[in-house]
Coordinates of C-alpha atoms and ligand atoms in Angstrom, one line a residue:
M1342 CA 0.0 0.0 -0.1
T1343 CA 1.2 3.4 -1.0
Q1344 CA 2.4 5.8 1.9
L1345 CA -0.5 8.4 2.6
W1346 CA 0.3 11.5 4.6
D1347 CA -3.4 12.5 5.1
P1348 CA -5.4 9.2 4.6
E1349 CA -8.6 10.7 5.9
L1350 CA -8.9 13.3 3.0
D1351 CA -6.8 11.7 0.5
T1352 CA -9.0 8.7 0.3
R1353 CA -12.3 10.5 0.5
P1354 CA -14.5 10.8 -2.7
W1355 CA -13.6 14.1 -4.4
H1356 CA -17.1 15.6 -4.5
E1357 CA -17.1 15.0 -0.7
V1358 CA -13.8 16.7 -0.4
L1359 CA -15.0 19.6 -2.3
A1360 CA -18.2 19.9 -0.2
W1361 CA -16.3 19.6 3.0
Q1362 CA -14.2 22.7 1.8
R1363 CA -17.2 24.7 0.8
A1364 CA -18.8 24.1 4.3
Q1365 CA -15.9 26.0 6.0
L1366 CA -16.1 29.0 3.7
P1367 CA -19.0 30.9 5.3
G1368 CA -17.3 31.1 8.5
Y1369 CA -13.7 31.7 7.3
L1370 CA -14.6 34.4 4.8
T1371 CA -16.9 36.2 7.3
D1372 CA -13.9 36.3 9.6
L1373 CA -11.7 37.4 6.6
R1374 CA -14.2 40.3 6.0
R1375 CA -13.9 41.4 9.5
R1376 CA -10.2 41.6 9.7
S1377 CA -9.3 42.8 6.1
G1378 CA -10.6 46.2 4.6
F1379 CA -9.7 44.8 1.1
Y1380 CA -12.0 41.6 1.4
A1381 CA -14.8 43.6 3.2
D1382 CA -14.9 45.8 0.0
R1383 CA -14.6 43.0 -2.3
L1384 CA -16.6 40.0 -1.0
P1385 CA -20.5 40.4 -0.9
E1386 CA -21.7 39.8 2.6
A1387 CA -24.7 37.9 1.3
A1388 CA -22.7 35.7 -1.0
V1389 CA -20.1 34.9 1.8
A1390 CA -23.1 34.0 4.2
D1391 CA -24.4 31.4 1.5
A1392 CA -21.1 30.4 -0.1
T1393 CA -22.0 26.9 0.2
E1394 CA -24.4 27.3 -2.5
D1395 CA -23.3 27.5 -6.2
D1396 CA -25.2 30.6 -7.0
A1397 CA -23.9 32.5 -4.1
W1398 CA -20.4 31.4 -4.5
H1399 CA -20.4 32.3 -8.3
Q1400 CA -21.1 35.9 -7.2
I1401 CA -17.7 36.4 -5.5
P1402 CA -15.5 38.0 -7.9
F1403 CA -12.3 36.3 -9.4
L1404 CA -8.9 37.8 -7.9
T1405 CA -6.0 38.1 -10.4
K1406 CA -2.5 38.7 -10.4
N1407 CA -2.9 42.2 -11.5
D1408 CA -5.2 42.9 -8.6
I1409 CA -2.5 41.6 -6.4
R1410 CA 0.2 43.6 -8.0
A1411 CA -1.9 46.9 -7.7
N1412 CA -2.6 46.1 -4.2
Q1413 CA 1.0 45.5 -3.3
R1414 CA 1.7 49.0 -5.0
E1415 CA -0.8 50.7 -2.8
R1416 CA 1.7 50.1 0.1
A1417 CA -0.8 50.9 2.7
E1418 CA 1.3 52.5 5.4
D1419 CA 0.9 50.1 8.3
L1420 CA 0.8 47.0 6.0
L1421 CA 4.1 45.4 4.9
L1422 CA 2.6 43.4 2.0
G1423 CA -0.2 45.8 0.6
T1424 CA -3.8 45.6 1.5
L1425 CA -4.1 41.8 0.9
Q1426 CA -2.2 41.5 4.3
S1427 CA -5.1 40.5 6.7
V1428 CA -2.9 40.6 9.9
P1429 CA -0.7 43.0 11.7
N1430 CA 2.9 43.1 10.5
D1431 CA 4.2 41.5 13.8
R1432 CA 2.3 38.4 13.2
I1433 CA 4.2 37.6 9.9
V1434 CA 7.2 35.2 10.4
Q1435 CA 8.2 34.6 6.7
V1436 CA 7.8 36.4 3.4
V1437 CA 7.7 34.3 0.2
G1438 CA 8.2 35.8 -3.2
S1439 CA 7.6 34.9 -6.8
S1440 CA 10.5 34.8 -9.0
G1441 CA 9.3 37.5 -11.1
T1442 CA 9.7 35.7 -14.5
T1443 CA 6.4 37.3 -15.8
G1444 CA 6.6 40.8 -14.4
N1445 CA 7.6 42.3 -11.0
P1446 CA 8.0 40.0 -8.2
T1447 CA 5.1 39.6 -5.6
F1448 CA 5.5 38.9 -2.0
Y1449 CA 3.3 36.7 0.4
G1450 CA 3.4 36.3 4.0
L1451 CA 3.0 33.6 6.6
T1452 CA 2.1 33.7 10.2
A1453 CA 3.3 30.9 12.6
R1454 CA 0.1 29.1 12.2
D1455 CA 0.2 29.4 8.4
L1456 CA 3.7 28.1 8.4
Q1457 CA 2.5 25.1 10.3
R1458 CA -0.4 24.5 7.9
W1459 CA 1.7 25.2 4.8
T1460 CA 4.5 22.8 5.9
D1461 CA 1.9 20.1 6.6
S1462 CA 0.4 20.5 3.4
L1463 CA 3.8 20.5 1.6
T1464 CA 4.6 17.3 3.4
N1465 CA 1.8 15.5 1.9
W1466 CA 2.8 17.0 -1.5
I1467 CA 6.3 15.8 -1.2
T1468 CA 5.2 12.4 0.3
T1469 CA 2.9 11.9 -2.7
A1470 CA 5.9 12.3 -5.0
G1471 CA 7.8 9.5 -3.2
V1472 CA 10.2 11.3 -0.7
G1473 CA 10.4 9.8 2.7
P1474 CA 12.8 8.7 5.5
G1475 CA 16.1 7.2 4.1
N1476 CA 16.0 9.7 0.9
V1477 CA 19.1 12.0 0.5
V1478 CA 17.4 14.9 -1.4
A1479 CA 19.4 17.4 -3.4
L1480 CA 17.7 20.8 -3.7
T1481 CA 19.0 22.9 -6.7
T1482 CA 17.1 26.0 -6.2
G1483 CA 19.7 28.6 -5.3
M1484 CA 16.9 31.2 -4.0
P1485 CA 15.6 30.8 -0.5
M1486 CA 12.7 33.2 -0.8
V1487 CA 10.9 31.6 -3.7
A1488 CA 8.4 28.6 -3.6
G1489 CA 11.1 26.2 -4.5
G1490 CA 13.5 27.5 -1.9
M1491 CA 12.9 27.4 1.8
P1492 CA 9.4 26.0 1.4
Y1493 CA 10.7 22.8 -0.6
A1494 CA 13.4 22.7 2.1
D1495 CA 11.0 22.6 4.9
A1496 CA 9.0 19.8 3.1
I1497 CA 12.0 17.5 2.6
R1498 CA 12.8 17.6 6.2
A1499 CA 9.2 17.3 7.4
A1500 CA 8.9 14.2 5.3
G1501 CA 11.7 12.6 7.2
A1502 CA 14.1 12.8 4.6
T1503 CA 17.7 14.2 4.4
L1504 CA 18.0 17.7 3.0
A1505 CA 21.1 18.4 0.9
W1506 CA 20.6 21.9 -0.3
V1507 CA 23.3 22.0 -3.0
G1508 CA 21.8 24.7 -5.1
G1509 CA 23.2 28.3 -5.5
Q1510 CA 26.8 27.1 -6.0
T1511 CA 28.8 26.6 -9.0
T1512 CA 28.0 23.6 -11.3
E1513 CA 31.2 21.7 -10.5
R1514 CA 30.6 21.9 -6.7
M1515 CA 27.0 20.7 -7.1
C1516 CA 28.0 17.7 -9.2
R1517 CA 30.6 16.8 -6.7
Q1518 CA 28.1 17.1 -3.8
L1519 CA 25.7 14.6 -5.4
E1520 CA 28.5 12.2 -5.6
L1521 CA 29.9 12.8 -2.1
L1522 CA 26.7 12.9 -0.2
R1523 CA 25.3 9.8 -2.2
V1524 CA 22.2 11.8 -3.2
D1525 CA 19.4 9.5 -4.3
T1526 CA 16.6 12.0 -5.1
L1527 CA 17.0 15.0 -7.3
M1528 CA 14.7 18.0 -7.0
G1529 CA 14.7 21.0 -9.4
T1530 CA 12.9 22.5 -12.3
A1531 CA 12.0 20.5 -15.3
S1532 CA 14.5 22.0 -17.7
F1533 CA 17.4 21.8 -14.8
V1534 CA 16.8 18.1 -14.4
S1535 CA 16.6 17.4 -18.0
F1536 CA 19.9 19.1 -18.8
F1537 CA 22.1 18.9 -15.8
S1538 CA 23.1 15.5 -16.3
E1539 CA 25.2 16.4 -19.3
R1540 CA 27.0 19.1 -17.1
C1541 CA 27.5 16.3 -14.4
E1542 CA 29.0 14.1 -17.2
Q1543 CA 31.5 16.8 -18.2
E1544 CA 32.5 17.6 -14.5
L1545 CA 32.8 14.2 -13.2
G1546 CA 34.1 12.3 -16.3
Y1547 CA 31.6 9.6 -16.0
P1548 CA 27.8 9.3 -17.0
A1549 CA 25.3 10.8 -14.6
R1550 CA 23.5 7.5 -14.5
D1551 CA 26.5 6.0 -12.6
L1552 CA 25.6 8.6 -9.6
P1553 CA 23.4 7.0 -7.0
I1554 CA 20.4 9.1 -8.1
R1555 CA 17.0 6.9 -8.3
Q1556 CA 14.0 9.4 -8.3
I1557 CA 13.6 12.9 -9.6
L1558 CA 11.1 15.5 -8.8
A1559 CA 10.6 18.1 -11.5
G1560 CA 8.7 21.1 -10.9
G1561 CA 8.4 25.0 -11.6
E1562 CA 7.4 24.8 -15.1
P1563 CA 5.3 22.3 -17.2
G1564 CA 7.2 19.7 -19.5
M1565 CA 7.5 16.3 -17.8
A1566 CA 4.2 15.0 -18.6
Q1567 CA 5.4 14.2 -22.3
P1568 CA 6.5 10.5 -22.4
E1569 CA 9.7 11.1 -24.6
A1570 CA 10.9 13.9 -22.3
R1571 CA 10.3 11.6 -19.4
R1572 CA 12.2 8.6 -20.8
R1573 CA 15.1 10.8 -21.8
V1574 CA 15.6 12.1 -18.1
L1575 CA 15.1 8.7 -16.5
D1576 CA 17.7 7.3 -18.9
A1577 CA 20.3 10.1 -18.3
W1578 CA 20.1 9.7 -14.6
G1579 CA 19.5 6.0 -14.7
A1580 CA 16.5 6.8 -12.3
G1581 CA 13.4 4.6 -11.8
R1582 CA 10.8 7.3 -11.0
L1583 CA 10.2 10.9 -12.1
S1584 CA 7.5 12.7 -10.4
E1585 CA 6.2 16.1 -11.8
V1586 CA 5.2 18.4 -9.1
M1587 CA 3.7 22.1 -9.1
G1588 CA 2.9 24.8 -6.6
L1589 CA 2.3 28.7 -6.7
C1590 CA 3.8 30.9 -4.1
D1591 CA 0.6 33.1 -4.1
V1592 CA -1.2 30.0 -3.0
L1593 CA 0.8 27.3 -1.4
A1594 CA 4.3 26.3 -2.8
G1595 CA 3.4 22.8 -3.6
I1596 CA -0.3 21.8 -4.4
W1597 CA -0.1 19.2 -7.3
S1598 CA 2.1 16.1 -7.1
Q1599 CA 2.6 13.0 -9.2
C1600 CA 2.3 9.6 -7.3
G1601 CA 3.9 6.4 -8.1
A1602 CA 1.0 4.7 -9.8
G1603 CA -0.7 7.1 -12.5
A1604 CA 0.0 9.7 -14.9
G1605 CA -0.6 13.3 -14.0
M1606 CA -0.7 15.2 -10.6
H1607 CA -2.9 14.7 -7.6
F1608 CA -4.1 17.5 -5.7
T1609 CA -2.4 17.2 -2.4
A1610 CA -3.5 20.6 -0.6
A1611 CA -7.2 19.7 0.1
R1612 CA -6.9 20.5 3.8
D1613 CA -5.8 24.0 3.1
V1614 CA -6.9 25.1 -0.4
H1615 CA -10.3 24.9 -2.4
V1616 CA -9.8 24.4 -6.1
E1617 CA -12.1 25.1 -8.9
L1618 CA -11.9 24.6 -12.6
I1619 CA -13.2 27.2 -15.0
D1620 CA -13.6 27.9 -18.7
P1621 CA -11.0 30.7 -18.9
G1622 CA -13.2 32.6 -21.6
T1623 CA -16.5 32.6 -19.8
G1624 CA -15.5 32.0 -16.2
E1625 CA -18.1 29.1 -16.0
P1626 CA -17.5 26.3 -13.9
V1627 CA -15.9 23.1 -15.5
A1628 CA -16.8 19.6 -13.8
W1629 CA -13.8 17.5 -12.8
D1630 CA -14.5 14.8 -15.5
D1631 CA -11.8 12.7 -17.3
G1632 CA -10.5 14.8 -20.3
A1633 CA -11.9 18.2 -18.9
L1634 CA -9.8 21.2 -19.8
G1635 CA -10.0 24.4 -17.6
E1636 CA -8.0 27.1 -15.7
A1637 CA -7.5 26.5 -12.0
V1638 CA -9.0 28.7 -9.5
Y1639 CA -7.8 28.7 -5.8
T1640 CA -9.2 29.8 -2.4
H1641 CA -7.6 29.6 1.0
L1642 CA -9.5 27.8 3.8
N1643 CA -7.5 28.9 6.6
R1644 CA -4.7 31.3 5.6
E1645 CA -4.2 34.1 8.1
A1646 CA -1.6 36.5 6.7
T1647 CA -2.2 36.9 2.8
P1648 CA -5.2 34.9 1.7
V1649 CA -6.5 34.6 -1.9
V1650 CA -10.2 34.1 -2.7
R1651 CA -11.2 32.6 -6.0
Y1652 CA -7.7 33.3 -7.4
R1653 CA -7.1 32.9 -11.1
S1654 CA -4.0 30.9 -11.5
R1655 CA -3.9 31.3 -15.5
D1656 CA -2.7 27.7 -15.3
H1657 CA -4.6 25.5 -17.8
M1658 CA -5.1 22.0 -16.6
R1659 CA -6.3 18.9 -18.4
V1660 CA -7.9 16.2 -16.0
V1661 CA -6.1 13.0 -17.1
G1662 CA -7.7 10.5 -14.4
T1663 CA -10.3 10.6 -11.8
S1664 CA -9.3 7.5 -9.8
C1665 CA -5.9 5.9 -9.2
A1666 CA -4.4 2.6 -8.2
C1667 CA -2.5 4.7 -5.3
G1668 CA -5.8 5.0 -3.4
R1669 CA -5.8 8.8 -3.6
M1670 CA -9.2 10.0 -4.8
S1671 CA -8.3 13.5 -5.9
P1672 CA -8.2 14.0 -9.7
R1673 CA -5.0 13.8 -11.6
V1674 CA -4.1 16.7 -13.9
E1675 CA -1.6 17.9 -16.5
C1676 CA -0.7 21.4 -16.7
V1677 CA -1.0 22.3 -20.5
G1678 CA 0.1 25.9 -20.3
R1679 CA -0.4 29.4 -18.9
T1680 CA -2.8 32.0 -20.4
D1681 CA 0.0 34.5 -20.1
D1682 CA 2.4 32.4 -22.3
M1683 CA -0.1 31.7 -25.1
L1684 CA 1.0 32.8 -28.5
I1685 CA -0.9 33.4 -31.7
Y1686 CA 0.3 32.5 -34.9
K1687 CA -1.9 33.8 -37.7
A1688 CA -5.2 32.6 -36.4
M1689 CA -3.9 29.7 -34.3
N1690 CA -3.5 29.8 -30.5
V1691 CA -0.5 27.8 -29.4
F1692 CA 1.3 27.2 -26.1
P1693 CA 5.2 27.3 -26.0
G1694 CA 5.1 24.0 -24.2
D1695 CA 3.3 22.3 -27.1
I1696 CA 5.7 23.5 -29.4
R1697 CA 8.5 22.0 -27.2
D1698 CA 6.6 18.9 -26.6
V1699 CA 6.1 17.9 -30.3
V1700 CA 9.6 18.7 -31.0
M1701 CA 10.9 16.6 -28.0
D1702 CA 8.5 13.7 -29.1
R1703 CA 10.1 13.2 -32.1
F1704 CA 13.8 14.4 -32.1
A1705 CA 14.8 14.2 -28.3
D1706 CA 17.8 12.1 -29.4
R1707 CA 19.1 14.7 -31.8
I1708 CA 18.7 17.7 -29.3
A1709 CA 21.3 18.7 -26.9
G1710 CA 19.9 21.1 -24.5
P1711 CA 17.0 23.5 -23.9
M1712 CA 15.0 25.4 -26.7
R1713 CA 13.4 28.6 -26.7
L1714 CA 11.2 30.9 -29.0
R1715 CA 12.4 34.4 -29.5
K1716 CA 10.0 37.3 -29.4
D1717 CA 10.8 41.0 -30.7
H1718 CA 9.3 42.4 -27.5
A1719 CA 8.0 41.1 -24.0
D1720 CA 4.4 41.8 -25.0
Q1721 CA 4.5 40.1 -28.4
V1722 CA 1.7 37.6 -28.7
R1723 CA 1.0 37.5 -32.4
F1724 CA 3.2 36.1 -34.9
D1725 CA 2.6 36.4 -38.6
A1726 CA 6.0 35.1 -39.7
P1727 CA 7.3 31.7 -38.6
I1728 CA 8.1 32.1 -34.9
P1729 CA 11.9 32.0 -34.3
L1730 CA 12.8 28.6 -32.6
E1731 CA 16.4 28.3 -31.2
V1732 CA 17.4 24.7 -30.5
E1733 CA 20.7 23.4 -29.1
I1734 CA 21.5 20.4 -31.4
A1735 CA 23.6 17.5 -30.7
D1736 CA 25.4 17.5 -34.1
L1737 CA 25.8 20.9 -36.1
G1738 CA 26.5 18.8 -39.0
D1739 CA 23.0 17.3 -38.9
G1740 CA 21.9 19.6 -41.7
A1741 CA 18.4 18.0 -42.2
L1742 CA 17.3 18.6 -38.7
A1743 CA 15.9 22.1 -38.9
A1744 CA 13.8 21.5 -41.8
E1745 CA 12.4 18.2 -40.3
I1746 CA 11.5 19.9 -37.0
E1747 CA 9.8 22.9 -38.9
E1748 CA 7.8 20.3 -40.9
H1749 CA 6.8 18.2 -37.8
V1750 CA 5.6 21.4 -35.8
R1751 CA 3.6 22.3 -38.8
T1752 CA 1.9 19.0 -39.3
A1753 CA 1.3 18.5 -35.6
L1754 CA 0.2 21.9 -34.6
R1755 CA -0.6 23.9 -37.8
V1756 CA 2.1 26.3 -36.7
R1757 CA 5.2 27.5 -38.4
V1758 CA 8.4 27.8 -36.6
A1759 CA 12.0 28.9 -38.0
V1760 CA 14.5 26.8 -36.5
E1761 CA 18.0 28.3 -35.6
A1762 CA 20.4 25.4 -34.8
L1763 CA 22.7 26.1 -32.0
E1764 CA 25.9 24.6 -30.5
P1765 CA 25.2 22.7 -27.2
G1766 CA 25.5 25.2 -24.1
S1767 CA 24.4 28.3 -26.1
I1768 CA 21.2 28.7 -24.2
P1769 CA 21.9 29.6 -20.5
L1770 CA 20.5 27.0 -18.2
G1771 CA 18.4 28.6 -15.4
M1772 CA 18.3 27.2 -12.0
M1773 CA 14.9 28.7 -11.2
K1774 CA 12.9 28.4 -14.5
N1775 CA 14.0 28.1 -18.0
A1776 CA 11.5 30.3 -19.9
L1777 CA 10.5 29.1 -23.1
T1778 CA 10.3 32.5 -24.6
Y1779 CA 12.8 35.2 -24.4
V1780 CA 13.0 38.6 -25.8
R1781 CA 15.9 39.9 -28.2
N1782 CA 17.9 42.5 -26.8
Ligands
LIG2909 ZN1 -2.2 8.0 -7.5

């Protein structure tokens, strides 16, 4: 039987979990209206009182990242983190920040009680991904303040594993420490775990698969749901298990996590966060059925310091399973992309991740490193000419590859790219997130 951190909620039918969450909202949100001027203005009193009813709940407005940014710019003189902050400054024990890959960073707070709940929830999340006592886990993030920093470190320790925080050092030191500390679990962004194996081989002089790494946790960005990309990472490290994980510093640093039994990620934060799926165009609810596609919307159930209510994540999720051999009852999802990242080629919508996935699906063995799409300016969404795609290829003499990639992308997605073949190592490998798009300077 699989190890469950929270068997009571993890094995409860999903519709019962959602109802149990909604039952807490009238009390929690009524209290929130009392202690927060921001939410007192924003949440209609009658809708809060009847929040267990769908009609009332759907009258509560969505909160967006732009609302939060505006709110933090207001810098209410007595509130450290803007008007979203719903407790006095002296109750905040930690600040968590976004990495700011899509704009100015935003900051969130935790009270002592928030930190307890947050760590408990993160422990469920990392346990689901297979981490527990006996594992030596290398954390490769270099930034303590972001979701993948302190919060991941707390989760590793709370799950009973050994934390080896190797991030933030030179590549050479990190590789040597994987070897010296007999690390068996590697935790990093999807692009980092995909390409760090080659850097290790260069530093150590032997293949990364000869290191004792047996499982990998890949988070921070989508990309590890695609079978060919998974196979490639598992082979490179000689690992038996790859778990995709995901979280948001605005909500909780880890909320979706892949178990050892099925594809996609379970929702692991049921005790602390209510989750909805909506149609991103109309805002209408989408049911958690197999194959459903929608944007995830989150509401805290107990956060004291900086709660979010009906927060639109901009993450588009596809439900890939509603039951699982591991015993967990929460739906399994794949993240297919972010609204913010979506591009338009002529009249076609396309996520950069779709392009990466179809390229990796066919050509993984001939590609040497990350790839990225080039924009002329940060706000560029529309492309009328083929979208420039920079790809590190294994053999620059492989003259046919660029044309083959262009043809395959056009057939699979009806989108044209213009491939520029680069030498291995040309694209900087981020330890936080490797953006799939960048702006030419
Ligand atoms: Zn499962």
